[in-house]
Short mmCIF file of C-alpha atoms in Angstrom, two decimals:
data_model
loop_
_atom_site.label_atom_id
_atom_site.label_comp_id
_atom_site.label_asym_id
_atom_site.label_seq_id
_atom_site.Cartn_x
_atom_site.Cartn_y
_atom_site.Cartn_z
CA UNK F 1 -9.74 6.81 -16.22
CA UNK F 2 -10.96 7.16 -12.71
CA UNK F 3 -9.03 9.52 -10.43
CA UNK F 4 -6.49 8.28 -7.97
CA UNK F 5 -6.50 8.77 -4.23
CA UNK F 6 -4.06 8.31 -1.39
CA UNK F 7 -4.18 4.88 0.17
CA UNK F 8 -2.43 3.84 3.36
CA UNK F 9 -2.20 0.40 4.88
CA UNK F 10 -0.93 0.53 8.45
CA UNK F 11 -0.22 -2.27 10.90
CA UNK F 12 0.76 -1.66 14.52
CA UNK F 13 4.34 -2.53 13.66
CA UNK F 14 4.79 -0.39 10.59
CA UNK F 15 3.40 1.48 7.62
CA UNK F 16 3.04 -1.21 4.97
CA UNK F 17 1.84 0.72 1.99
CA UNK F 18 1.38 4.36 1.21
CA UNK F 19 0.69 5.22 -2.38
CA UNK F 20 -1.82 6.31 -4.96
CA UNK F 21 -4.55 3.84 -5.80
CA UNK F 22 -7.49 3.89 -8.15
CA UNK F 23 -9.56 1.27 -6.40
CA UNK F 24 -9.42 -0.60 -3.14
CA UNK F 25 -11.73 -3.44 -2.16
CA UNK F 26 -12.10 -3.73 1.60
CA UNK F 27 -13.54 -6.75 3.44
CA UNK F 28 -15.91 -4.81 5.68
CA UNK F 29 -17.64 -6.34 8.66
CA UNK F 30 -20.95 -6.18 6.82
CA UNK F 31 -19.69 -7.19 3.42
CA UNK F 32 -17.00 -6.26 0.95
CA UNK F 33 -17.04 -2.79 -0.45
CA UNK F 34 -15.01 -1.01 -3.06
CA UNK F 35 -13.60 2.47 -2.55
CA UNK F 36 -12.77 4.76 -5.45
CA UNK F 37 -11.72 8.38 -5.59
CA UNK F 38 -14.27 10.80 -4.17
CA UNK F 39 -16.04 8.22 -2.02
CA UNK F 40 -18.27 9.56 0.71
CA UNK F 41 -16.62 9.49 4.15
CA UNK F 42 -17.06 6.04 5.60
CA UNK F 43 -15.76 4.25 8.61
CA UNK F 44 -16.08 0.53 8.90
CA UNK F 45 -14.67 -2.32 10.91
CA UNK F 46 -13.27 -5.26 8.99
CA UNK F 47 -13.49 -9.01 9.15
CA UNK F 48 -10.55 -11.25 8.27
CA UNK F 49 -10.26 -11.38 4.54
CA UNK F 50 -8.48 -10.23 1.45
CA UNK F 51 -7.90 -6.59 0.67
CA UNK F 52 -7.35 -5.81 -2.98
CA UNK F 53 -5.51 -2.69 -4.11
CA UNK F 54 -5.43 -1.46 -7.69
CA UNK F 55 -2.45 0.84 -7.82
CA UNK F 56 -2.49 4.02 -9.83
CA UNK F 57 0.91 3.07 -11.20
CA UNK F 58 -0.57 -0.17 -12.47
CA UNK F 59 -0.76 -3.63 -11.00
CA UNK F 60 -2.90 -5.18 -8.30
CA UNK F 61 -1.86 -6.26 -4.87
CA UNK F 62 -3.62 -8.53 -2.44
CA UNK F 63 -3.19 -8.52 1.31
CA UNK F 64 -4.63 -10.85 3.85
CA UNK F 65 -5.76 -8.72 6.76
CA UNK F 66 -7.19 -9.40 10.17
CA UNK F 67 -8.81 -7.14 12.71
CA UNK F 68 -8.98 -3.40 12.38
CA UNK F 69 -10.93 -0.81 10.50
CA UNK F 70 -10.99 1.24 7.35
CA UNK F 71 -11.52 4.95 7.24
CA UNK F 72 -12.30 6.74 4.00
CA UNK F 73 -12.17 10.51 4.33
CA UNK F 74 -11.46 13.53 2.21
CA UNK F 75 -7.72 12.83 2.49
CA UNK F 76 -7.99 9.31 1.16
CA UNK F 77 -8.37 5.85 2.53
CA UNK F 78 -6.59 4.54 5.59
CA UNK F 79 -6.76 0.92 6.61
CA UNK F 80 -5.58 0.04 10.09
CA UNK F 81 -5.11 -3.71 10.38
CA UNK F 82 -3.84 -5.69 13.31
CA UNK F 83 -2.27 -8.12 10.90
CA UNK F 84 -1.57 -7.58 7.21
CA UNK F 85 0.39 -9.96 5.02
CA UNK F 86 0.74 -9.99 1.24
CA UNK F 87 -1.24 -12.99 0.02
CA UNK F 88 1.81 -14.44 -1.75
CA UNK F 89 3.71 -14.56 1.55
CA UNK F 90 0.90 -16.16 3.47
CA UNK F 91 1.39 -19.77 4.40
CA UNK F 92 -1.59 -22.08 4.54
CA UNK F 93 -0.63 -23.44 7.94
CA UNK F 94 -0.61 -19.93 9.43
CA UNK F 95 -4.30 -19.60 8.84
CA UNK F 96 -4.82 -23.16 10.00
CA UNK F 97 -3.10 -22.38 13.30
CA UNK F 98 -5.18 -19.22 13.72
CA UNK F 99 -8.29 -21.31 13.17
CA UNK F 100 -7.13 -23.76 15.80
CA UNK F 101 -6.62 -20.87 18.22
CA UNK F 102 -10.09 -19.59 17.48
CA UNK F 103 -11.55 -23.05 18.04
CA UNK F 104 -9.87 -23.11 21.41
CA UNK F 105 -11.29 -19.70 22.23
CA UNK F 106 -14.77 -21.01 21.48
CA UNK F 107 -14.24 -24.00 23.74
CA UNK F 108 -12.74 -21.97 26.58
CA UNK F 109 -15.27 -19.15 26.46
CA UNK F 110 -16.69 -18.56 29.93
CA UNK F 111 -20.00 -16.96 29.10
CA UNK F 112 -22.48 -16.84 26.26
CA UNK F 113 -21.46 -13.43 24.93
CA UNK F 114 -17.76 -14.19 24.65
CA UNK F 115 -18.49 -17.59 23.09
CA UNK F 116 -20.61 -15.89 20.47
CA UNK F 117 -17.83 -13.41 19.72
CA UNK F 118 -15.25 -16.18 19.43
CA UNK F 119 -17.56 -18.16 17.17
CA UNK F 120 -17.93 -15.15 14.85
CA UNK F 121 -14.16 -14.81 14.61
CA UNK F 122 -13.86 -18.52 13.87
CA UNK F 123 -16.49 -18.31 11.15
CA UNK F 124 -14.76 -15.30 9.61
CA UNK F 125 -11.44 -17.12 9.58
CA UNK F 126 -13.01 -20.16 7.91
CA UNK F 127 -14.55 -17.88 5.30
CA UNK F 128 -11.17 -16.27 4.70
CA UNK F 129 -9.58 -19.68 4.28
CA UNK F 130 -12.04 -20.69 1.60
CA UNK F 131 -11.55 -17.36 -0.17
CA UNK F 132 -7.78 -17.84 -0.12
CA UNK F 133 -8.09 -21.33 -1.56
CA UNK F 134 -9.94 -20.03 -4.58
CA UNK F 135 -7.27 -17.46 -5.38
CA UNK P 1 51.08 4.17 49.34
CA UNK P 2 50.28 1.40 46.89
CA UNK P 3 53.21 -0.37 45.35
CA UNK P 4 54.05 -0.21 41.67
CA UNK P 5 52.63 -3.68 41.16
CA UNK P 6 49.34 -2.70 42.80
CA UNK P 7 49.08 0.31 40.53
CA UNK P 8 49.76 -1.79 37.45
CA UNK P 9 46.99 -4.18 38.49
CA UNK P 10 44.53 -1.34 39.08
CA UNK P 11 45.25 0.14 35.69
CA UNK P 12 44.77 -3.24 34.00
CA UNK P 13 41.47 -3.79 35.78
CA UNK P 14 40.11 -0.33 34.98
CA UNK P 15 41.13 -0.87 31.36
CA UNK P 16 39.19 -4.14 31.29
CA UNK P 17 36.13 -2.37 32.73
CA UNK P 18 36.44 0.36 30.15
CA UNK P 19 36.47 -2.22 27.38
CA UNK P 20 33.24 -3.69 28.69
CA UNK P 21 31.44 -0.35 29.03
CA UNK P 22 32.64 0.65 25.60
CA UNK P 23 31.27 -2.57 24.10
CA UNK P 24 27.97 -2.11 25.93
CA UNK P 25 27.71 1.41 24.60
CA UNK P 26 28.18 0.24 21.05
CA UNK P 27 25.68 -2.58 21.45
CA UNK P 28 23.18 -0.11 22.91
CA UNK P 29 23.76 2.26 20.00
CA UNK P 30 23.02 -0.48 17.49
CA UNK P 31 19.94 -1.63 19.40
CA UNK P 32 18.80 1.94 19.86
CA UNK P 33 18.62 2.53 16.15
CA UNK P 34 16.45 -0.52 15.68
CA UNK P 35 14.24 0.32 18.65
CA UNK P 36 13.88 3.89 17.49
CA UNK P 37 12.84 2.76 14.03
CA UNK P 38 10.28 0.39 15.53
CA UNK P 39 8.89 3.15 17.75
CA UNK P 40 8.63 5.53 14.84
CA UNK P 41 7.05 2.90 12.59
CA UNK P 42 4.38 2.26 15.18
CA UNK P 43 3.46 5.91 15.55
CA UNK P 44 1.15 6.31 12.51
CA UNK P 45 -1.08 3.46 13.67
CA UNK P 46 -1.40 4.71 17.22
CA UNK P 47 -1.97 8.30 16.10
CA UNK P 48 -4.63 7.34 13.55
CA UNK P 49 -6.32 5.17 16.09
CA UNK P 50 -6.35 7.98 18.59
CA UNK P 51 -7.72 10.50 16.09
CA UNK P 52 -10.53 8.20 15.01
CA UNK P 53 -11.42 7.30 18.57
CA UNK P 54 -11.36 10.92 19.63
CA UNK P 55 -13.81 11.66 16.84
CA UNK P 56 -16.10 8.86 17.91
CA UNK P 57 -15.74 9.64 21.58
CA UNK P 58 -16.99 13.20 21.23
CA UNK P 59 -20.19 11.78 19.75
CA UNK P 60 -20.66 9.72 22.89
CA UNK P 61 -19.77 12.37 25.41
CA UNK P 62 -22.20 12.49 28.26
CA UNK P 63 -24.39 9.76 26.84
CA UNK P 64 -25.50 7.08 29.22
CA UNK P 65 -24.91 4.20 26.86
CA UNK P 66 -21.25 5.08 26.42
CA UNK P 67 -19.08 1.98 26.91
CA UNK P 68 -17.46 1.56 30.31
CA UNK P 69 -13.96 1.63 28.81
CA UNK P 70 -14.67 5.20 27.71
CA UNK P 71 -16.83 6.55 30.49
CA UNK P 72 -15.29 4.60 33.36
CA UNK P 73 -17.18 2.86 36.10
CA UNK P 74 -18.34 6.10 37.65
CA UNK P 75 -16.06 5.58 40.63
CA UNK P 76 -12.38 6.16 41.19
CA UNK P 77 -11.73 4.07 44.29
CA UNK P 78 -9.41 1.45 42.92
CA UNK P 79 -6.49 2.57 40.83
CA UNK P 80 -4.34 0.21 38.88
CA UNK P 81 -0.85 1.30 37.94
CA UNK P 82 0.77 -0.51 35.06
CA UNK P 83 4.48 0.13 35.50
CA UNK P 84 6.53 -0.67 32.42
CA UNK P 85 10.29 -0.85 32.94
CA UNK P 86 13.27 -2.68 31.50
CA UNK P 87 14.42 -6.19 32.20
CA UNK P 88 18.02 -5.18 32.68
CA UNK P 89 19.89 -2.61 34.69
CA UNK P 90 22.99 -0.58 33.86
CA UNK P 91 21.01 2.03 32.02
CA UNK P 92 21.43 5.11 34.18
CA UNK P 93 18.33 6.51 35.79
CA UNK P 94 15.95 4.90 33.34
CA UNK P 95 14.32 2.33 35.61
CA UNK P 96 14.49 4.36 38.77
CA UNK P 97 12.88 7.44 37.24
CA UNK P 98 9.88 5.43 36.05
CA UNK P 99 9.64 3.66 39.39
CA UNK P 100 9.90 6.98 41.21
CA UNK P 101 7.06 8.51 39.20
CA UNK P 102 4.90 5.46 39.87
CA UNK P 103 5.84 5.43 43.56
CA UNK P 104 4.97 9.10 44.02
CA UNK P 105 1.62 8.54 42.34
CA UNK P 106 0.92 5.44 44.43
CA UNK P 107 1.80 7.30 47.64
CA UNK P 108 -0.46 10.24 46.91
CA UNK P 109 -3.31 7.91 45.95
CA UNK P 110 -2.89 5.90 49.13
CA UNK P 111 -2.79 9.13 51.13
CA UNK P 112 -6.07 10.13 49.49
CA UNK P 113 -7.62 6.90 50.72
CA UNK P 114 -7.75 5.06 47.41
CA UNK P 115 -6.87 1.44 46.84
CA UNK P 116 -3.80 0.95 44.69
CA UNK P 117 -2.95 -2.12 42.66
CA UNK P 118 0.29 -2.36 40.77
CA UNK P 119 1.09 -4.50 37.79
CA UNK P 120 4.77 -4.56 36.89
CA UNK P 121 5.86 -5.14 33.36
CA UNK P 122 9.57 -5.81 33.43
CA UNK P 123 11.71 -7.11 36.25
CA UNK P 124 13.51 -3.93 37.28
CA UNK P 125 10.36 -2.05 38.19
CA UNK P 126 9.27 -4.95 40.36
CA UNK P 127 12.67 -5.06 42.05
CA UNK P 128 12.56 -1.44 43.05
CA UNK P 129 8.86 -1.24 43.96
CA UNK P 130 8.62 -4.46 45.95
CA UNK P 131 10.56 -3.00 48.86
CA UNK P 132 8.02 -0.45 50.01
CA UNK P 133 4.94 -1.19 47.89
CA UNK P 134 5.28 -4.96 47.70
CA UNK P 135 1.83 -5.59 49.16
CA UNK P 136 0.20 -3.59 46.39
CA UNK P 137 1.78 -5.51 43.53
CA UNK P 138 -0.82 -7.88 42.17
CA UNK P 139 0.98 -9.18 39.11
CA UNK P 140 4.27 -9.07 37.27
CA UNK P 141 4.82 -9.68 33.62
CA UNK P 142 8.30 -10.62 32.50
CA UNK P 143 9.43 -9.81 29.02
CA UNK P 144 12.88 -11.27 29.43
CA UNK P 145 12.46 -13.92 26.77
CA UNK P 146 11.28 -11.41 24.20
CA UNK P 147 13.96 -9.88 22.03
CA UNK P 148 11.79 -7.53 20.08
CA UNK P 149 8.39 -6.52 21.31
CA UNK P 150 5.72 -7.60 18.86
CA UNK P 151 2.13 -6.47 18.87
CA UNK P 152 0.81 -9.76 20.22
CA UNK P 153 2.99 -9.38 23.32
CA UNK P 154 1.31 -6.07 24.03
CA UNK P 155 -2.03 -7.61 23.18
CA UNK P 156 -1.52 -10.26 25.84
CA UNK P 157 -0.99 -7.58 28.48
CA UNK P 158 -3.91 -5.66 27.02
CA UNK P 159 -6.27 -8.59 27.25
CA UNK P 160 -5.15 -9.20 30.81
CA UNK P 161 -5.98 -5.58 31.66
CA UNK P 162 -9.35 -5.83 29.92
CA UNK P 163 -10.15 -9.03 31.76
CA UNK P 164 -9.32 -7.44 35.11
CA UNK P 165 -11.45 -4.44 34.23
CA UNK P 166 -14.34 -6.67 33.19
CA UNK P 167 -14.05 -8.47 36.53
CA UNK P 168 -14.36 -5.13 38.30
CA UNK P 169 -10.90 -5.26 39.83
CA UNK P 170 -10.17 -1.57 39.27
CA UNK P 171 -11.78 1.69 38.20
CA UNK P 172 -8.90 3.65 36.72
CA UNK P 173 -5.87 2.30 34.92
CA UNK P 174 -2.73 4.31 34.29
CA UNK P 175 0.36 3.16 32.44
CA UNK P 176 3.83 4.42 33.38
CA UNK P 177 6.60 4.41 30.84
CA UNK P 178 9.41 6.54 29.53
CA UNK P 179 8.78 8.61 26.44
CA UNK P 180 11.72 8.69 24.08
CA UNK P 181 12.75 12.26 23.38
CA UNK P 182 16.36 11.86 22.38
CA UNK P 183 19.41 9.86 23.40
CA UNK P 184 20.08 12.14 26.32
CA UNK P 185 16.52 12.84 27.30
CA UNK P 186 13.78 10.37 28.17
CA UNK P 187 10.72 11.62 29.94
CA UNK P 188 8.94 9.38 32.46
CA UNK P 189 5.28 9.64 31.58
CA UNK P 190 1.97 8.58 33.07
CA UNK P 191 -0.87 7.95 30.67
CA UNK P 192 -4.39 7.07 31.66
CA UNK P 193 -5.74 4.08 29.74
CA UNK P 194 -9.11 3.51 31.36
CA UNK P 195 -11.29 5.53 31.15
CA UNK P 196 -9.82 6.44 27.79
CA UNK P 197 -8.38 9.90 27.30
CA UNK P 198 -7.25 11.41 24.05
CA UNK P 199 -4.43 13.86 24.28
CA UNK P 200 -3.61 13.86 20.58
CA UNK P 201 -7.18 14.66 19.67
CA UNK P 202 -6.29 17.96 18.09
CA UNK P 203 -4.18 16.36 15.37
CA UNK P 204 -7.07 14.79 13.53
CA UNK P 205 -8.65 18.22 13.43
CA UNK P 206 -8.88 18.44 9.66
CA UNK P 207 -11.28 15.52 9.58
CA UNK P 208 -13.42 16.94 12.31
CA UNK P 209 -16.20 18.56 10.36
CA UNK P 210 -16.71 15.55 8.10
CA UNK P 211 -19.86 13.51 8.63
CA UNK P 212 -18.92 9.87 8.45
CA UNK P 213 -21.11 7.01 7.53
CA UNK P 214 -20.57 4.24 10.03
CA UNK P 215 -20.70 0.58 9.26
CA UNK P 216 -21.78 -1.01 11.59
CA UNK P 217 -23.06 1.87 13.78
CA UNK P 218 -20.92 4.09 16.01
CA UNK P 219 -21.63 2.12 19.15
CA UNK P 220 -20.40 -1.14 17.69
CA UNK P 221 -17.31 0.39 16.16
CA UNK P 222 -16.47 2.06 19.44
CA UNK P 223 -17.06 -1.19 21.30
CA UNK P 224 -14.61 -2.91 19.00
CA UNK P 225 -11.99 -0.19 18.86
CA UNK P 226 -11.75 0.75 22.54
CA UNK P 227 -10.39 -2.62 23.70
CA UNK P 228 -8.01 -2.66 20.77
CA UNK P 229 -6.88 0.85 21.59
CA UNK P 230 -5.69 -0.35 25.00
CA UNK P 231 -3.41 -2.89 23.38
CA UNK P 232 -2.20 -0.31 20.89
CA UNK P 233 -1.38 2.18 23.63
CA UNK P 234 0.43 -0.48 25.65
CA UNK P 235 2.32 -1.52 22.55
CA UNK P 236 3.33 2.06 21.95
CA UNK P 237 4.53 2.52 25.52
CA UNK P 238 6.55 -0.69 25.32
CA UNK P 239 8.24 0.46 22.13
CA UNK P 240 8.93 3.92 23.53
CA UNK P 241 10.33 2.21 26.59
CA UNK P 242 12.61 -0.01 24.52
CA UNK P 243 14.02 2.98 22.68
CA UNK P 244 14.40 4.97 25.90
CA UNK P 245 16.14 2.10 27.62
CA UNK P 246 18.75 1.77 24.91
CA UNK P 247 19.21 5.53 24.78
CA UNK P 248 19.67 5.74 28.53
CA UNK P 249 22.06 2.82 28.52
CA UNK P 250 24.04 4.34 25.70
CA UNK P 251 24.59 7.64 27.49
CA UNK P 252 25.22 5.90 30.83
CA UNK P 253 27.85 3.68 29.24
CA UNK P 254 29.35 6.63 27.42
CA UNK P 255 29.76 8.35 30.78
CA UNK P 256 31.22 5.23 32.32
CA UNK P 257 33.74 4.87 29.50
CA UNK P 258 34.79 8.46 29.92
CA UNK P 259 35.11 8.12 33.69
CA UNK P 260 37.22 5.00 33.26
CA UNK P 261 39.44 6.91 30.84
CA UNK P 262 39.96 9.70 33.38
CA UNK P 263 40.73 7.17 36.06
CA UNK P 264 43.29 5.43 33.88
CA UNK P 265 44.98 8.78 33.17
CA UNK P 266 45.15 9.58 36.86
CA UNK P 267 46.47 6.15 37.78
CA UNK P 268 49.04 6.21 35.00
CA UNK P 269 50.31 9.60 36.15
CA UNK P 270 50.61 8.26 39.67
CA UNK P 271 52.33 5.14 38.43
CA UNK P 272 54.90 7.08 36.40
CA UNK P 273 55.58 9.45 39.25
CA UNK P 274 56.24 6.58 41.59
CA UNK P 275 58.42 4.79 39.07
CA UNK P 276 60.43 7.99 38.65
CA UNK P 277 60.77 8.32 42.43
CA UNK P 278 61.96 4.76 42.67
CA UNK P 279 64.61 5.32 39.98
CA UNK P 280 65.80 8.49 41.67
CA UNK P 281 65.99 6.70 44.94
CA UNK P 282 68.09 3.91 43.48
CA UNK P 283 70.41 6.41 41.77
CA UNK P 284 70.93 8.29 45.01
CA UNK P 285 71.74 5.05 46.74
CA UNK P 286 74.34 4.12 44.10
CA UNK P 287 75.93 7.59 44.05
CA UNK P 288 76.12 7.95 47.82
CA UNK P 289 77.50 4.43 47.96
CA UNK P 290 80.25 5.37 45.46
CA UNK P 291 81.06 8.60 47.34
CA UNK P 292 81.52 6.75 50.61
CA UNK P 293 84.37 4.71 49.13
#
């Protein structure tokens, strides 16, 4: 059995999860990646998506996360997410309203650069929605 | 000399006041616990964020391509002061001590020939600053309708600040709030947001020597995290403020309750003394009346 490591999921409002995990799959900005014990130090931003945690005590948990970054270091893995909700608690219309907001952002964008950024966010949210539907 | 009836009325009114201050103290105590929990729950995020940014920032020190949010605009002519206070009064020196710190800073900056812009978060700060610095206040944000500060509230202020910075409206941004130490001690604090400074940098020390792999590269991560850090720091100051406010109100109301108690004691003593005097007087009148017969 693979070794366990300390995993922390933190949102600005509170510490959501702090426990031993054997594997965590993070939706990185440049693709999903899995972290296991003894991973090389990595720091990555994240796109909206599903974070999967395999707990050392057994069982898997899924969180929908948005915005933030993951930091894997010698002490373990820390994920700082602006929003993190267990997938079971996530309502479909919540994502839908976020997508609507993002669409507005794209429309209201004043210059090219900010429109591009808003469009990326929108695309990421749409991706996340399709992923959630398949779960 | 007030009559007995007047004294009775005074006592009744002070008692009513004491009931109110007592109730306010208990409400503040209950709210304080919640606010304190929220402030403590938010700490890990802000601290982690700071440690990571401090790590990244050292890599960019002195480089020309460092983002403006980190390096500043290269000038310090226009200062923006973000003054975060409460929406309500009756909390001792809480609002005035923050306003005083901000006012002193504004005065010394003006004296040094800088331009000062003030953004007030919370009504009380605006009320006390508008008298002498009213012309410098460019915006006020009211949080009256918000019961519990959520991250997106802070993010709204944060994005406003970022927008103003992007439009070149200021060079340096400092936030003023009250750091929660304990119920009896809140420390008015000024923290510089832009250009970013990292006071807690030493805490992440254990991770220092580690060479991280960055995905995407450092520049992009920094460009994404710096704006977010502003919101996080504002969020933290709002939470600290909320806890401080309740703490200050609790001790102020505790004092008020005690003062009212002392006043009631004094008035009651007075009242009894006068009642006694009245009785004695009546007795003397009866006795001397009987003797005259």
